[in-house]
XYZ file of C-alpha atoms in Angstrom:
75
model
C 0.000 0.000 0.000
C 2.752 2.421 0.962
C 4.806 1.672 -2.165
C 1.862 2.382 -4.458
C 1.225 5.676 -2.663
C 4.867 6.672 -3.104
C 4.794 5.691 -6.789
C 1.618 7.719 -7.331
C 3.089 10.769 -5.607
C 6.270 10.417 -7.651
C 4.300 10.154 -10.902
C 2.254 13.248 -10.015
C 5.413 15.193 -9.200
C 6.962 14.274 -12.546
C 3.760 15.152 -14.389
C 3.576 18.535 -12.656
C 7.185 19.341 -13.459
C 6.703 18.438 -17.113
C 3.681 20.645 -17.610
C 3.779 23.904 -19.479
C 3.166 26.879 -17.215
C 1.076 29.120 -19.467
C -1.179 26.277 -20.596
C -1.832 25.072 -17.055
C -1.933 28.395 -15.180
C -2.835 30.888 -17.927
C -6.565 30.282 -18.125
C -8.653 29.950 -21.271
C -6.901 30.530 -24.576
C -8.738 33.169 -26.583
C -9.147 33.327 -30.347
C -6.730 36.284 -30.367
C -4.040 34.075 -28.853
C -4.648 31.207 -31.310
C -4.528 33.141 -34.579
C -1.365 34.529 -36.109
C -1.393 38.248 -36.874
C -1.753 39.159 -40.537
C 1.179 40.883 -42.254
C 1.383 44.515 -41.244
C -0.232 43.987 -37.827
C 1.847 44.146 -34.633
C 3.148 40.888 -33.184
C 1.455 39.356 -30.162
C 3.070 39.993 -26.765
C 4.546 37.039 -24.894
C 3.912 36.345 -21.206
C 7.486 36.720 -20.009
C 6.940 35.112 -16.604
C 5.476 31.974 -18.174
C 8.297 31.782 -20.701
C 10.952 32.085 -17.996
C 9.209 29.463 -15.864
C 8.978 27.109 -18.856
C 12.663 27.492 -19.653
C 13.773 27.010 -16.047
C 11.434 24.168 -15.087
C 11.001 22.099 -18.252
C 11.899 23.637 -21.611
C 9.664 21.374 -23.787
C 6.751 23.004 -21.949
C 7.588 26.202 -23.829
C 6.990 24.355 -27.096
C 3.556 23.277 -25.895
C 2.750 26.847 -24.855
C 3.732 28.260 -28.240
C 1.799 25.579 -30.139
C -1.384 26.150 -28.130
C -0.949 29.940 -28.139
C -1.190 30.105 -24.350
C 2.188 31.859 -24.108
C 0.750 34.992 -25.731
C -1.006 37.625 -23.637
C -4.757 37.859 -24.170
C -6.012 41.065 -25.757
C-alpha cells in the first residue's frame, strides 16, 4: 500500500514538473491568442513570466505553450 502511494506521488510530481506553465496556469486561450497576426499587424506579446518558468522548469513546456498559443497575452 505504501509503495503504491509513493509511486503515485512520484508520478504526479513528474507530471507537474513536465507541464507547461502558461497552458496550465494561464486560463482559457482566446481566439486572439490562437490566430497569427496578418502581415502589417503588430506581433502578439509574450507572457514573459510563463516563458521564464517554462525554460527554467522544463523547456519542452515552452513548445507546448507556443503551439497552443497560451504563451501569448490575451487582448
